[in-house]
């Protein structure tokens, strides 16, 4: 049993050490540690921009987590910290992403987060999905309760009139119709465009939009690259 620090010389086999813990009421834990082979890893070039993802259970804890990261990041490569924050930590309810080209920019973003200034950290992007995000009854509640959604969905339905042989309003609750690809794609487009109008009515205006499949067409309409009529014809 070691009672003081001593060297651990290199030998002609993997070095191993036993660690034992004897706790209250006979609780024992035993671990065998083995030295790993030294591996030289090509770290590659630093990326142009690095994102640091921060998350916590509360808004207050989010600022505290940002402060700990800011105070402890001096000895860590920004890209390594980015990987660990993304892959090694849970994605909790309150989240923020700090983006920077170097450590100084990342630390400045963390400072803003600590001061509870999320607007200084990044911009808003709307991401529109493709087929597979639909469900029977989607949008029905918003049609009844949200005037902005109802008006914009009505405009989308009017743009689709003459191009389809089904009712967009009726198709939202029709499982058989939603099983048809020629229905679900235009319908999802209409729902996504209408949802974007709801977000914008609350002051959430995107700095950029991106989408996949019919989501790409919705993104083009929301950005103004396509008119509603052109978007309906494309989808």
PDB file of C-alpha atoms in Angstrom:
ATOM      1  CA  UNK A   1       0.000   0.000   0.000  1.00  0.00           C
ATOM      2  CA  UNK A   2       1.506   3.316  -1.067  1.00  0.00           C
ATOM      3  CA  UNK A   3       1.699   5.982   1.611  1.00  0.00           C
ATOM      4  CA  UNK A   4       3.627   8.577  -0.395  1.00  0.00           C
ATOM      5  CA  UNK A   5       4.177   9.624  -3.997  1.00  0.00           C
ATOM      6  CA  UNK A   6       6.653   7.628  -6.059  1.00  0.00           C
ATOM      7  CA  UNK A   7       7.676   7.336  -9.693  1.00  0.00           C
ATOM      8  CA  UNK A   8       6.027   5.022 -12.195  1.00  0.00           C
ATOM      9  CA  UNK A   9       8.849   3.912 -14.517  1.00  0.00           C
ATOM     10  CA  UNK A  10       8.344   2.741 -18.065  1.00  0.00           C
ATOM     11  CA  UNK A  11       8.705  -1.042 -18.404  1.00  0.00           C
ATOM     12  CA  UNK A  12       8.484  -3.577 -21.252  1.00  0.00           C
ATOM     13  CA  UNK A  13       4.738  -4.118 -20.731  1.00  0.00           C
ATOM     14  CA  UNK A  14       1.703  -1.894 -20.134  1.00  0.00           C
ATOM     15  CA  UNK A  15       1.915  -0.259 -16.697  1.00  0.00           C
ATOM     16  CA  UNK A  16      -0.960  -1.121 -14.371  1.00  0.00           C
ATOM     17  CA  UNK A  17      -2.019   0.133 -10.968  1.00  0.00           C
ATOM     18  CA  UNK A  18      -4.689  -0.970  -8.541  1.00  0.00           C
ATOM     19  CA  UNK A  19      -6.900   1.566  -6.755  1.00  0.00           C
ATOM     20  CA  UNK A  20      -9.041   0.460  -3.817  1.00  0.00           C
ATOM     21  CA  UNK A  21     -11.535   2.376  -1.691  1.00  0.00           C
ATOM     22  CA  UNK A  22     -12.956   1.107   1.597  1.00  0.00           C
ATOM     23  CA  UNK A  23     -15.977   3.066   2.740  1.00  0.00           C
ATOM     24  CA  UNK A  24     -18.538   3.166   5.527  1.00  0.00           C
ATOM     25  CA  UNK A  25     -20.311  -0.121   6.355  1.00  0.00           C
ATOM     26  CA  UNK A  26     -17.955  -2.205   4.265  1.00  0.00           C
ATOM     27  CA  UNK A  27     -18.583  -0.554   0.894  1.00  0.00           C
ATOM     28  CA  UNK A  28     -15.632  -1.404  -1.349  1.00  0.00           C
ATOM     29  CA  UNK A  29     -14.600  -0.236  -4.810  1.00  0.00           C
ATOM     30  CA  UNK A  30     -11.682  -1.559  -6.793  1.00  0.00           C
ATOM     31  CA  UNK A  31     -10.328  -0.276 -10.108  1.00  0.00           C
ATOM     32  CA  UNK A  32      -7.406  -1.388 -12.240  1.00  0.00           C
ATOM     33  CA  UNK A  33      -5.802   1.391 -14.305  1.00  0.00           C
ATOM     34  CA  UNK A  34      -3.658   0.629 -17.329  1.00  0.00           C
ATOM     35  CA  UNK A  35      -1.462   3.130 -19.149  1.00  0.00           C
ATOM     36  CA  UNK A  36      -2.555   3.830 -22.712  1.00  0.00           C
ATOM     37  CA  UNK A  37      -0.249   3.760 -25.681  1.00  0.00           C
ATOM     38  CA  UNK A  38       0.995   7.161 -26.690  1.00  0.00           C
ATOM     39  CA  UNK A  39      -0.780   8.149 -29.887  1.00  0.00           C
ATOM     40  CA  UNK A  40       0.162  11.128 -32.004  1.00  0.00           C
ATOM     41  CA  UNK A  41      -2.982  12.659 -33.475  1.00  0.00           C
ATOM     42  CA  UNK A  42      -2.955  14.976 -36.461  1.00  0.00           C
ATOM     43  CA  UNK A  43      -5.125  17.776 -35.159  1.00  0.00           C
ATOM     44  CA  UNK A  44      -5.418  19.379 -38.590  1.00  0.00           C
ATOM     45  CA  UNK A  45      -5.941  23.082 -39.291  1.00  0.00           C
ATOM     46  CA  UNK A  46      -8.089  25.231 -37.052  1.00  0.00           C
ATOM     47  CA  UNK A  47     -11.572  25.818 -38.533  1.00  0.00           C
ATOM     48  CA  UNK A  48     -12.456  29.344 -39.628  1.00  0.00           C
ATOM     49  CA  UNK A  49     -15.349  29.580 -37.163  1.00  0.00           C
ATOM     50  CA  UNK A  50     -15.939  27.605 -33.969  1.00  0.00           C
ATOM     51  CA  UNK A  51     -19.314  27.179 -32.199  1.00  0.00           C
ATOM     52  CA  UNK A  52     -19.465  26.718 -28.425  1.00  0.00           C
ATOM     53  CA  UNK A  53     -22.782  25.195 -27.302  1.00  0.00           C
ATOM     54  CA  UNK A  54     -23.866  26.038 -23.755  1.00  0.00           C
ATOM     55  CA  UNK A  55     -26.912  24.558 -22.027  1.00  0.00           C
ATOM     56  CA  UNK A  56     -28.380  24.443 -18.530  1.00  0.00           C
ATOM     57  CA  UNK A  57     -31.608  23.679 -16.676  1.00  0.00           C
ATOM     58  CA  UNK A  58     -32.380  27.347 -15.934  1.00  0.00           C
ATOM     59  CA  UNK A  59     -31.585  30.733 -17.448  1.00  0.00           C
ATOM     60  CA  UNK A  60     -29.524  31.634 -14.379  1.00  0.00           C
ATOM     61  CA  UNK A  61     -27.535  28.405 -14.611  1.00  0.00           C
ATOM     62  CA  UNK A  62     -26.893  29.109 -18.297  1.00  0.00           C
ATOM     63  CA  UNK A  63     -25.051  32.292 -17.360  1.00  0.00           C
ATOM     64  CA  UNK A  64     -23.134  30.440 -14.645  1.00  0.00           C
ATOM     65  CA  UNK A  65     -22.118  27.733 -17.102  1.00  0.00           C
ATOM     66  CA  UNK A  66     -20.933  30.393 -19.555  1.00  0.00           C
ATOM     67  CA  UNK A  67     -18.859  32.012 -16.789  1.00  0.00           C
ATOM     68  CA  UNK A  68     -17.193  28.696 -15.891  1.00  0.00           C
ATOM     69  CA  UNK A  69     -16.387  28.044 -19.532  1.00  0.00           C
ATOM     70  CA  UNK A  70     -15.008  31.557 -19.965  1.00  0.00           C
ATOM     71  CA  UNK A  71     -12.800  31.288 -16.880  1.00  0.00           C
ATOM     72  CA  UNK A  72     -11.499  27.810 -17.664  1.00  0.00           C
ATOM     73  CA  UNK A  73     -10.926  27.832 -21.412  1.00  0.00           C
ATOM     74  CA  UNK A  74      -7.454  29.393 -21.528  1.00  0.00           C
ATOM     75  CA  UNK A  75      -5.584  26.076 -21.780  1.00  0.00           C
ATOM     76  CA  UNK A  76      -7.947  24.360 -24.243  1.00  0.00           C
ATOM     77  CA  UNK A  77      -7.983  24.534 -28.033  1.00  0.00           C
ATOM     78  CA  UNK A  78     -11.257  26.221 -29.076  1.00  0.00           C
ATOM     79  CA  UNK A  79     -12.080  23.412 -31.518  1.00  0.00           C
ATOM     80  CA  UNK A  80     -11.535  20.762 -28.813  1.00  0.00           C
ATOM     81  CA  UNK A  81     -13.790  22.629 -26.420  1.00  0.00           C
ATOM     82  CA  UNK A  82     -16.418  22.895 -29.176  1.00  0.00           C
ATOM     83  CA  UNK A  83     -16.370  19.130 -29.717  1.00  0.00           C
ATOM     84  CA  UNK A  84     -16.670  18.327 -26.008  1.00  0.00           C
ATOM     85  CA  UNK A  85     -19.459  20.844 -25.435  1.00  0.00           C
ATOM     86  CA  UNK A  86     -21.438  19.371 -28.338  1.00  0.00           C
ATOM     87  CA  UNK A  87     -20.761  15.656 -27.926  1.00  0.00           C
ATOM     88  CA  UNK A  88     -19.977  15.318 -24.229  1.00  0.00           C
ATOM     89  CA  UNK A  89     -22.707  17.317 -22.507  1.00  0.00           C
ATOM     90  CA  UNK A  90     -26.479  16.939 -22.265  1.00  0.00           C
ATOM     91  CA  UNK A  91     -28.688  19.316 -24.273  1.00  0.00           C
ATOM     92  CA  UNK A  92     -30.739  20.836 -21.450  1.00  0.00           C
ATOM     93  CA  UNK A  93     -33.762  23.132 -21.596  1.00  0.00           C
ATOM     94  CA  UNK A  94     -31.969  26.500 -21.771  1.00  0.00           C
ATOM     95  CA  UNK A  95     -29.422  26.717 -24.602  1.00  0.00           C
ATOM     96  CA  UNK A  96     -27.219  29.206 -26.379  1.00  0.00           C
ATOM     97  CA  UNK A  97     -24.495  29.031 -29.018  1.00  0.00           C
ATOM     98  CA  UNK A  98     -21.492  31.345 -29.044  1.00  0.00           C
ATOM     99  CA  UNK A  99     -19.680  31.577 -32.380  1.00  0.00           C
ATOM    100  CA  UNK A 100     -16.230  33.030 -32.942  1.00  0.00           C
ATOM    101  CA  UNK A 101     -13.229  32.921 -35.238  1.00  0.00           C
ATOM    102  CA  UNK A 102     -10.804  32.831 -32.282  1.00  0.00           C
ATOM    103  CA  UNK A 103     -10.685  32.583 -28.507  1.00  0.00           C
ATOM    104  CA  UNK A 104     -11.145  36.337 -28.015  1.00  0.00           C
ATOM    105  CA  UNK A 105     -14.398  36.372 -30.001  1.00  0.00           C
ATOM    106  CA  UNK A 106     -15.672  33.293 -28.161  1.00  0.00           C
ATOM    107  CA  UNK A 107     -14.862  34.806 -24.769  1.00  0.00           C
ATOM    108  CA  UNK A 108     -16.603  38.038 -25.777  1.00  0.00           C
ATOM    109  CA  UNK A 109     -19.691  36.008 -26.661  1.00  0.00           C
ATOM    110  CA  UNK A 110     -19.542  34.227 -23.307  1.00  0.00           C
ATOM    111  CA  UNK A 111     -19.253  37.583 -21.553  1.00  0.00           C
ATOM    112  CA  UNK A 112     -22.436  38.717 -23.301  1.00  0.00           C
ATOM    113  CA  UNK A 113     -24.168  35.525 -22.226  1.00  0.00           C
ATOM    114  CA  UNK A 114     -23.053  36.008 -18.624  1.00  0.00           C
ATOM    115  CA  UNK A 115     -24.522  39.527 -18.774  1.00  0.00           C
ATOM    116  CA  UNK A 116     -27.770  38.029 -20.108  1.00  0.00           C
ATOM    117  CA  UNK A 117     -27.433  39.648 -23.514  1.00  0.00           C
ATOM    118  CA  UNK A 118     -28.454  36.800 -25.882  1.00  0.00           C
ATOM    119  CA  UNK A 119     -28.994  39.224 -28.775  1.00  0.00           C
ATOM    120  CA  UNK A 120     -25.257  39.884 -28.795  1.00  0.00           C
ATOM    121  CA  UNK A 121     -24.433  36.204 -29.172  1.00  0.00           C
ATOM    122  CA  UNK A 122     -26.023  35.284 -32.470  1.00  0.00           C
ATOM    123  CA  UNK A 123     -28.847  35.760 -34.952  1.00  0.00           C
ATOM    124  CA  UNK A 124     -32.123  33.959 -35.631  1.00  0.00           C
ATOM    125  CA  UNK A 125     -32.419  31.335 -38.383  1.00  0.00           C
ATOM    126  CA  UNK A 126     -35.641  29.583 -39.437  1.00  0.00           C
ATOM    127  CA  UNK A 127     -35.037  25.932 -40.423  1.00  0.00           C
ATOM    128  CA  UNK A 128     -37.844  24.291 -42.428  1.00  0.00           C
ATOM    129  CA  UNK A 129     -37.987  20.453 -42.597  1.00  0.00           C
ATOM    130  CA  UNK A 130     -39.031  18.209 -45.432  1.00  0.00           C
ATOM    131  CA  UNK A 131     -41.546  15.393 -45.629  1.00  0.00           C
ATOM    132  CA  UNK A 132     -41.902  13.330 -42.460  1.00  0.00           C
ATOM    133  CA  UNK A 133     -42.594  16.222 -40.105  1.00  0.00           C
ATOM    134  CA  UNK A 134     -46.360  16.050 -40.697  1.00  0.00           C
ATOM    135  CA  UNK A 135     -49.059  14.563 -38.471  1.00  0.00           C
ATOM    136  CA  UNK A 136     -52.826  14.283 -38.650  1.00  0.00           C
ATOM    137  CA  UNK A 137     -54.367  17.423 -37.193  1.00  0.00           C
ATOM    138  CA  UNK A 138     -51.310  19.650 -37.536  1.00  0.00           C
ATOM    139  CA  UNK A 139     -52.242  23.309 -37.593  1.00  0.00           C
ATOM    140  CA  UNK A 140     -55.897  22.732 -36.745  1.00  0.00           C
ATOM    141  CA  UNK A 141     -55.608  24.346 -33.334  1.00  0.00           C
ATOM    142  CA  UNK A 142     -53.767  27.353 -34.743  1.00  0.00           C
ATOM    143  CA  UNK A 143     -56.427  27.816 -37.419  1.00  0.00           C
ATOM    144  CA  UNK A 144     -58.992  28.186 -34.656  1.00  0.00           C
ATOM    145  CA  UNK A 145     -56.940  30.220 -32.191  1.00  0.00           C
ATOM    146  CA  UNK A 146     -54.426  32.331 -34.142  1.00  0.00           C
ATOM    147  CA  UNK A 147     -55.619  34.967 -36.589  1.00  0.00           C
ATOM    148  CA  UNK A 148     -52.217  35.406 -38.233  1.00  0.00           C
ATOM    149  CA  UNK A 149     -51.856  31.693 -38.919  1.00  0.00           C
ATOM    150  CA  UNK A 150     -55.417  31.436 -40.224  1.00  0.00           C
ATOM    151  CA  UNK A 151     -54.999  34.390 -42.599  1.00  0.00           C
ATOM    152  CA  UNK A 152     -51.655  33.237 -43.977  1.00  0.00           C
ATOM    153  CA  UNK A 153     -52.872  29.653 -44.375  1.00  0.00           C
ATOM    154  CA  UNK A 154     -55.883  30.997 -46.232  1.00  0.00           C
ATOM    155  CA  UNK A 155     -53.551  32.846 -48.609  1.00  0.00           C
ATOM    156  CA  UNK A 156     -51.567  29.640 -49.184  1.00  0.00           C
ATOM    157  CA  UNK A 157     -54.785  27.715 -49.836  1.00  0.00           C
ATOM    158  CA  UNK A 158     -55.862  30.366 -52.334  1.00  0.00           C
ATOM    159  CA  UNK A 159     -52.476  30.095 -54.089  1.00  0.00           C
ATOM    160  CA  UNK A 160     -52.927  26.312 -54.337  1.00  0.00           C
ATOM    161  CA  UNK A 161     -56.500  26.601 -55.671  1.00  0.00           C
ATOM    162  CA  UNK A 162     -56.680  25.340 -59.225  1.00  0.00           C
ATOM    163  CA  UNK A 163     -53.409  23.442 -58.799  1.00  0.00           C
ATOM    164  CA  UNK A 164     -54.786  20.688 -56.519  1.00  0.00           C
ATOM    165  CA  UNK A 165     -58.068  18.783 -56.329  1.00  0.00           C
ATOM    166  CA  UNK A 166     -58.332  18.731 -52.519  1.00  0.00           C
ATOM    167  CA  UNK A 167     -58.995  21.284 -49.778  1.00  0.00           C
ATOM    168  CA  UNK A 168     -55.913  22.326 -47.748  1.00  0.00           C
ATOM    169  CA  UNK A 169     -58.130  23.086 -44.735  1.00  0.00           C
ATOM    170  CA  UNK A 170     -59.825  19.676 -44.902  1.00  0.00           C
ATOM    171  CA  UNK A 171     -56.619  17.766 -45.578  1.00  0.00           C
ATOM    172  CA  UNK A 172     -55.096  18.773 -42.224  1.00  0.00           C
ATOM    173  CA  UNK A 173     -57.307  16.253 -40.395  1.00  0.00           C
ATOM    174  CA  UNK A 174     -57.621  13.659 -43.150  1.00  0.00           C
ATOM    175  CA  UNK A 175     -55.273  10.709 -42.556  1.00  0.00           C
ATOM    176  CA  UNK A 176     -55.959   9.236 -46.007  1.00  0.00           C
ATOM    177  CA  UNK A 177     -55.075  12.473 -47.785  1.00  0.00           C
ATOM    178  CA  UNK A 178     -51.967  12.974 -45.643  1.00  0.00           C
ATOM    179  CA  UNK A 179     -50.790   9.564 -46.847  1.00  0.00           C
ATOM    180  CA  UNK A 180     -50.491  10.922 -50.387  1.00  0.00           C
ATOM    181  CA  UNK A 181     -47.184  12.526 -51.318  1.00  0.00           C
ATOM    182  CA  UNK A 182     -48.924  14.938 -53.716  1.00  0.00           C
ATOM    183  CA  UNK A 183     -50.952  16.214 -50.757  1.00  0.00           C
ATOM    184  CA  UNK A 184     -48.528  16.184 -47.848  1.00  0.00           C
ATOM    185  CA  UNK A 185     -45.798  18.201 -49.572  1.00  0.00           C
ATOM    186  CA  UNK A 186     -47.944  21.220 -50.568  1.00  0.00           C
ATOM    187  CA  UNK A 187     -49.741  21.015 -47.224  1.00  0.00           C
ATOM    188  CA  UNK A 188     -46.508  21.060 -45.237  1.00  0.00           C
ATOM    189  CA  UNK A 189     -45.356  24.006 -47.330  1.00  0.00           C
ATOM    190  CA  UNK A 190     -48.517  25.924 -46.421  1.00  0.00           C
ATOM    191  CA  UNK A 191     -48.194  25.084 -42.719  1.00  0.00           C
ATOM    192  CA  UNK A 192     -44.527  26.119 -42.580  1.00  0.00           C
ATOM    193  CA  UNK A 193     -45.117  29.407 -44.365  1.00  0.00           C
ATOM    194  CA  UNK A 194     -48.011  30.130 -42.000  1.00  0.00           C
ATOM    195  CA  UNK A 195     -45.997  29.224 -38.898  1.00  0.00           C
ATOM    196  CA  UNK A 196     -43.270  31.624 -40.013  1.00  0.00           C
ATOM    197  CA  UNK A 197     -45.870  34.385 -40.173  1.00  0.00           C
ATOM    198  CA  UNK A 198     -46.881  33.601 -36.575  1.00  0.00           C
ATOM    199  CA  UNK A 199     -43.285  33.834 -35.335  1.00  0.00           C
ATOM    200  CA  UNK A 200     -42.772  37.110 -37.178  1.00  0.00           C
ATOM    201  CA  UNK A 201     -45.975  38.515 -35.658  1.00  0.00           C
ATOM    202  CA  UNK A 202     -44.341  38.034 -32.236  1.00  0.00           C
ATOM    203  CA  UNK A 203     -41.212  39.884 -33.361  1.00  0.00           C
ATOM    204  CA  UNK A 204     -39.083  36.831 -34.153  1.00  0.00           C
ATOM    205  CA  UNK A 205     -37.751  37.852 -37.568  1.00  0.00           C
ATOM    206  CA  UNK A 206     -35.112  35.578 -39.134  1.00  0.00           C
ATOM    207  CA  UNK A 207     -31.750  36.843 -40.311  1.00  0.00           C
ATOM    208  CA  UNK A 208     -31.547  33.783 -42.548  1.00  0.00           C
ATOM    209  CA  UNK A 209     -33.706  30.848 -43.629  1.00  0.00           C
ATOM    210  CA  UNK A 210     -32.837  27.338 -44.758  1.00  0.00           C
ATOM    211  CA  UNK A 211     -34.893  24.290 -45.677  1.00  0.00           C
ATOM    212  CA  UNK A 212     -34.990  20.818 -47.199  1.00  0.00           C
ATOM    213  CA  UNK A 213     -37.316  19.642 -49.975  1.00  0.00           C
ATOM    214  CA  UNK A 214     -40.660  21.490 -49.581  1.00  0.00           C
ATOM    215  CA  UNK A 215     -39.030  23.231 -46.629  1.00  0.00           C
ATOM    216  CA  UNK A 216     -36.618  24.810 -49.095  1.00  0.00           C
ATOM    217  CA  UNK A 217     -39.596  26.198 -51.030  1.00  0.00           C
ATOM    218  CA  UNK A 218     -41.121  27.510 -47.795  1.00  0.00           C
ATOM    219  CA  UNK A 219     -37.812  29.172 -46.933  1.00  0.00           C
ATOM    220  CA  UNK A 220     -37.718  30.834 -50.357  1.00  0.00           C
ATOM    221  CA  UNK A 221     -41.233  32.223 -49.836  1.00  0.00           C
ATOM    222  CA  UNK A 222     -40.492  33.479 -46.333  1.00  0.00           C
ATOM    223  CA  UNK A 223     -37.322  35.203 -47.530  1.00  0.00           C
ATOM    224  CA  UNK A 224     -39.156  36.820 -50.447  1.00  0.00           C
ATOM    225  CA  UNK A 225     -37.146  34.977 -53.083  1.00  0.00           C
ATOM    226  CA  UNK A 226     -40.402  33.389 -54.302  1.00  0.00           C
ATOM    227  CA  UNK A 227     -43.901  34.850 -54.285  1.00  0.00           C
ATOM    228  CA  UNK A 228     -46.631  32.797 -52.633  1.00  0.00           C
ATOM    229  CA  UNK A 229     -48.085  31.987 -56.059  1.00  0.00           C
ATOM    230  CA  UNK A 230     -44.744  30.868 -57.461  1.00  0.00           C
ATOM    231  CA  UNK A 231     -44.045  28.815 -54.335  1.00  0.00           C
ATOM    232  CA  UNK A 232     -47.411  27.059 -54.700  1.00  0.00           C
ATOM    233  CA  UNK A 233     -46.676  26.179 -58.314  1.00  0.00           C
ATOM    234  CA  UNK A 234     -43.193  24.889 -57.490  1.00  0.00           C
ATOM    235  CA  UNK A 235     -44.351  22.704 -54.599  1.00  0.00           C
TER     236      UNK A 235
END
